């Protein structure tokens, strides 16, 4: 169990540019989640996948945001035409659908995005 | 919509003493889960303890225990014998039994004084 990994850990971009983040969940976890955390706040839910199916999207996920999990393993989160308000920590989490750890989400280290 | 409130933005405690972090939540559901997560500075969030709403017994994990008051919609975290490594942001989180997303509180920053 290597834990949830995210890449890159830090990203600085200029307003208007597109960025893409990657998340690799714990290998046997079917569910994968994206959250956004702004400074001094708790994480806010963005979206979640069960296998390759995106089952829920938050209203926070504007049209400029898109998430994929094409083969039910890793996931990508893309932000198009970034705005300064997109600056935040983007957290990925995964969870199993059964077993002793059922219902618990395990978080990755996050990708910190700064839009200049 | 469910909400989670942590009314203590910051707390401090002397090493080896006990501290209690408060959390209240608002829901009309009867099936849900509650969690406390710890986020150390510049490190990833890790689960401290979880409680299923249908269980009357309060969860415990070593030095960490909760006081779950379902009628009052309160879910406080007690840390006994505080250690320097306990210093972190602590987030209370709610998850509906019928949904997957976590709803987090604003967090409490815990400082441990040596």
Short mmCIF file of C-alpha atoms in Angstrom, two decimals:
data_model
loop_
_atom_site.label_atom_id
_atom_site.label_comp_id
_atom_site.label_asym_id
_atom_site.label_seq_id
_atom_site.Cartn_x
_atom_site.Cartn_y
_atom_site.Cartn_z
CA UNK A 1 0.00 0.00 0.00
CA UNK A 2 1.86 3.05 -1.29
CA UNK A 3 -0.91 5.52 -0.54
CA UNK A 4 -2.59 8.06 -2.79
CA UNK A 5 -0.14 10.00 -4.94
CA UNK A 6 -0.61 13.27 -6.79
CA UNK A 7 1.43 14.99 -9.45
CA UNK A 8 2.62 17.69 -9.61
CA UNK A 9 2.85 18.76 -5.99
CA UNK A 10 3.09 22.43 -6.94
CA UNK A 11 2.02 24.32 -10.05
CA UNK A 12 2.40 28.00 -10.86
CA UNK A 13 0.64 29.21 -13.97
CA UNK A 14 -0.49 32.42 -15.58
CA UNK A 15 -4.10 33.40 -15.78
CA UNK A 16 -5.72 31.98 -18.89
CA UNK A 17 -3.50 28.92 -19.14
CA UNK A 18 -4.74 25.34 -18.88
CA UNK A 19 -3.44 23.00 -16.19
CA UNK A 20 -3.84 19.27 -15.60
CA UNK A 21 -3.32 17.36 -12.37
CA UNK A 22 -2.98 13.63 -11.92
CA UNK A 23 -4.05 11.39 -9.06
CA UNK A 24 -3.09 7.75 -8.53
CA UNK A 25 -5.32 6.12 -5.93
CA UNK A 26 -4.53 3.20 -3.67
CA UNK A 27 -4.49 0.27 -6.08
CA UNK A 28 -7.50 -1.70 -4.85
CA UNK A 29 -9.74 1.34 -4.28
CA UNK A 30 -12.67 1.67 -6.66
CA UNK A 31 -13.75 5.13 -5.58
CA UNK A 32 -11.82 8.31 -6.26
CA UNK A 33 -12.64 11.84 -5.14
CA UNK A 34 -11.44 15.35 -5.87
CA UNK A 35 -11.66 18.18 -3.34
CA UNK A 36 -10.49 21.78 -3.34
CA UNK A 37 -9.06 23.45 -0.25
CA UNK A 38 -8.47 27.17 0.00
CA UNK A 39 -6.20 28.66 2.61
CA UNK A 40 -7.56 28.32 6.13
CA UNK A 41 -10.64 26.40 5.08
CA UNK A 42 -11.77 22.80 5.06
CA UNK A 43 -11.77 20.87 1.80
CA UNK A 44 -14.79 21.21 -0.49
CA UNK A 45 -16.05 18.34 -2.61
CA UNK A 46 -15.68 18.64 -6.37
CA UNK A 47 -16.45 15.25 -7.89
CA UNK A 48 -16.20 11.50 -7.44
CA UNK A 49 -15.78 8.38 -9.54
CA UNK A 50 -16.67 4.79 -9.00
CA UNK A 51 -14.36 2.91 -11.33
CA UNK A 52 -14.47 4.92 -14.57
CA UNK A 53 -17.93 6.40 -14.02
CA UNK A 54 -18.19 9.97 -12.75
CA UNK A 55 -21.18 9.70 -10.43
CA UNK A 56 -21.39 13.11 -8.78
CA UNK A 57 -20.25 16.63 -9.57
CA UNK A 58 -20.43 19.64 -7.31
CA UNK A 59 -21.79 22.97 -8.46
CA UNK A 60 -18.29 24.24 -7.70
CA UNK A 61 -17.11 22.34 -10.76
CA UNK A 62 -17.68 24.98 -13.41
CA UNK A 63 -17.53 24.32 -17.15
CA UNK A 64 -13.83 25.12 -17.07
CA UNK A 65 -13.18 22.06 -14.92
CA UNK A 66 -13.19 18.52 -16.23
CA UNK A 67 -12.22 15.29 -14.55
CA UNK A 68 -11.64 11.87 -16.06
CA UNK A 69 -10.78 8.39 -14.90
CA UNK A 70 -10.56 6.57 -18.22
CA UNK A 71 -9.57 3.10 -17.10
CA UNK A 72 -10.82 3.19 -13.56
CA UNK A 73 -7.32 3.62 -12.18
CA UNK A 74 -5.65 7.06 -12.19
CA UNK A 75 -7.63 10.26 -12.64
CA UNK A 76 -6.91 13.66 -14.13
CA UNK A 77 -8.39 17.02 -13.26
CA UNK A 78 -8.06 19.72 -15.89
CA UNK A 79 -8.75 23.39 -15.41
CA UNK A 80 -9.10 25.43 -18.58
CA UNK A 81 -8.54 29.19 -18.80
CA UNK A 82 -7.39 29.42 -15.21
CA UNK A 83 -8.46 32.35 -13.06
CA UNK A 84 -6.84 33.73 -9.92
CA UNK A 85 -9.75 32.36 -7.93
CA UNK A 86 -8.69 28.85 -8.90
CA UNK A 87 -5.62 29.18 -6.66
CA UNK A 88 -6.02 26.47 -4.04
CA UNK A 89 -4.86 23.04 -2.93
CA UNK A 90 -6.46 20.28 -4.99
CA UNK A 91 -6.81 17.10 -3.00
CA UNK A 92 -7.46 13.62 -4.27
CA UNK A 93 -8.77 10.80 -2.10
CA UNK A 94 -9.70 7.19 -2.65
CA UNK A 95 -11.74 4.61 -0.81
CA UNK A 96 -12.60 0.94 -1.09
CA UNK A 97 -16.13 -0.34 -1.57
CA UNK A 98 -15.80 -3.03 1.07
CA UNK A 99 -13.64 -4.45 3.81
CA UNK A 100 -12.53 -3.09 7.13
CA UNK A 101 -11.71 0.35 5.67
CA UNK A 102 -15.12 0.71 4.13
CA UNK A 103 -16.39 4.27 4.12
CA UNK A 104 -13.01 5.83 4.89
CA UNK A 105 -11.42 8.16 2.38
CA UNK A 106 -7.62 8.24 2.18
CA UNK A 107 -6.12 11.49 0.99
CA UNK A 108 -3.12 12.28 -1.15
CA UNK A 109 -0.63 15.10 -0.48
CA UNK A 110 -2.43 17.51 -2.81
CA UNK A 111 -1.42 19.74 -5.70
CA UNK A 112 -1.01 23.37 -4.75
CA UNK A 113 -2.00 25.65 -7.64
CA UNK A 114 -1.07 29.31 -7.83
CA UNK A 115 -2.54 31.36 -10.66
CA UNK A 116 -0.73 34.63 -11.29
CA UNK B 1 -27.76 20.61 2.88
CA UNK B 2 -25.66 19.27 5.68
CA UNK B 3 -23.31 21.64 7.46
CA UNK B 4 -20.45 21.07 9.87
CA UNK B 5 -19.33 23.74 12.33
CA UNK B 6 -16.10 23.88 14.28
CA UNK B 7 -16.39 26.87 16.58
CA UNK B 8 -12.78 26.88 17.79
CA UNK B 9 -10.44 28.25 15.10
CA UNK B 10 -7.44 27.67 17.39
CA UNK B 11 -6.70 25.67 20.51
CA UNK B 12 -3.55 25.15 22.51
CA UNK B 13 -2.62 22.65 25.18
CA UNK B 14 0.38 21.77 27.27
CA UNK B 15 2.22 18.62 26.34
CA UNK B 16 0.87 15.57 28.21
CA UNK B 17 -2.45 17.27 28.99
CA UNK B 18 -5.89 16.59 27.55
CA UNK B 19 -7.70 18.74 25.02
CA UNK B 20 -11.17 18.55 23.51
CA UNK B 21 -12.06 19.87 20.06
CA UNK B 22 -15.69 20.69 19.34
CA UNK B 23 -17.78 19.90 16.29
CA UNK B 24 -21.48 20.26 15.62
CA UNK B 25 -23.37 19.29 12.51
CA UNK B 26 -26.76 19.83 11.01
CA UNK B 27 -28.64 17.03 9.29
CA UNK B 28 -32.10 15.57 9.04
CA UNK B 29 -30.77 12.13 8.20
CA UNK B 30 -30.45 9.18 10.55
CA UNK B 31 -27.83 7.23 8.60
CA UNK B 32 -24.47 8.95 8.43
CA UNK B 33 -20.80 8.77 9.37
CA UNK B 34 -18.62 11.25 11.20
CA UNK B 35 -14.87 11.61 10.95
CA UNK B 36 -11.98 13.53 12.44
CA UNK B 37 -9.06 14.13 10.10
CA UNK B 38 -5.66 15.56 11.01
CA UNK B 39 -3.67 17.72 8.59
CA UNK B 40 -0.11 18.43 9.82
CA UNK B 41 1.67 21.44 8.32
CA UNK B 42 2.58 20.75 4.68
CA UNK B 43 1.61 17.12 5.03
CA UNK B 44 -1.34 15.10 3.87
CA UNK B 45 -4.59 14.64 5.68
CA UNK B 46 -4.93 11.45 7.66
CA UNK B 47 -7.88 9.86 9.38
CA UNK B 48 -7.84 10.06 13.18
CA UNK B 49 -11.11 8.41 14.09
CA UNK B 50 -14.54 7.65 12.66
CA UNK B 51 -17.98 7.04 14.10
CA UNK B 52 -21.01 5.38 12.58
CA UNK B 53 -24.21 7.14 13.62
CA UNK B 54 -26.01 3.88 14.31
CA UNK B 55 -23.45 2.92 16.94
CA UNK B 56 -24.17 4.21 20.41
CA UNK B 57 -20.71 3.41 21.72
CA UNK B 58 -18.18 6.20 21.32
CA UNK B 59 -15.22 5.35 19.10
CA UNK B 60 -11.71 5.27 20.55
CA UNK B 61 -8.30 4.95 18.93
CA UNK B 62 -5.49 4.86 21.46
CA UNK B 63 -5.20 8.42 22.85
CA UNK B 64 -8.06 9.69 20.71
CA UNK B 65 -11.72 9.32 21.63
CA UNK B 66 -14.96 10.96 20.65
CA UNK B 67 -18.03 12.10 22.51
CA UNK B 68 -20.86 11.47 20.08
CA UNK B 69 -24.13 13.05 21.15
CA UNK B 70 -26.57 12.18 18.37
CA UNK B 71 -29.56 14.10 19.72
CA UNK B 72 -27.46 17.21 20.19
CA UNK B 73 -25.69 16.65 16.84
CA UNK B 74 -22.36 17.03 18.54
CA UNK B 75 -19.15 15.14 17.82
CA UNK B 76 -16.19 16.26 19.91
CA UNK B 77 -12.67 14.84 19.80
CA UNK B 78 -10.67 14.28 22.98
CA UNK B 79 -6.92 13.91 22.77
CA UNK B 80 -5.34 12.53 25.91
CA UNK B 81 -1.66 12.81 26.87
CA UNK B 82 -1.05 15.35 24.09
CA UNK B 83 2.21 14.97 22.21
CA UNK B 84 4.17 17.44 20.11
CA UNK B 85 3.32 15.39 17.03
CA UNK B 86 -0.38 16.07 17.58
CA UNK B 87 0.10 19.67 16.43
CA UNK B 88 -1.96 20.08 13.26
CA UNK B 89 -5.18 21.31 11.76
CA UNK B 90 -8.05 19.06 12.77
CA UNK B 91 -11.11 18.77 10.55
CA UNK B 92 -14.45 17.31 11.48
CA UNK B 93 -16.29 15.77 8.53
CA UNK B 94 -19.74 14.35 7.83
CA UNK B 95 -20.80 11.80 5.26
CA UNK B 96 -24.38 10.90 4.54
CA UNK B 97 -25.12 7.19 4.43
CA UNK B 98 -26.60 7.64 0.98
CA UNK B 99 -23.82 9.74 -0.52
CA UNK B 100 -20.08 9.64 -0.96
CA UNK B 101 -18.88 13.19 -0.49
CA UNK B 102 -17.43 14.42 2.76
CA UNK B 103 -18.63 17.74 4.17
CA UNK B 104 -15.88 19.36 6.23
CA UNK B 105 -15.88 21.93 8.98
CA UNK B 106 -13.60 24.95 8.90
CA UNK B 107 -10.95 23.29 11.01
CA UNK B 108 -9.28 23.85 14.38
CA UNK B 109 -5.58 24.59 14.58
CA UNK B 110 -4.12 22.74 17.55
CA UNK B 111 -0.85 23.88 19.10
CA UNK B 112 1.03 21.76 21.62
CA UNK B 113 3.16 23.73 24.08
CA UNK B 114 6.25 21.89 25.38
#
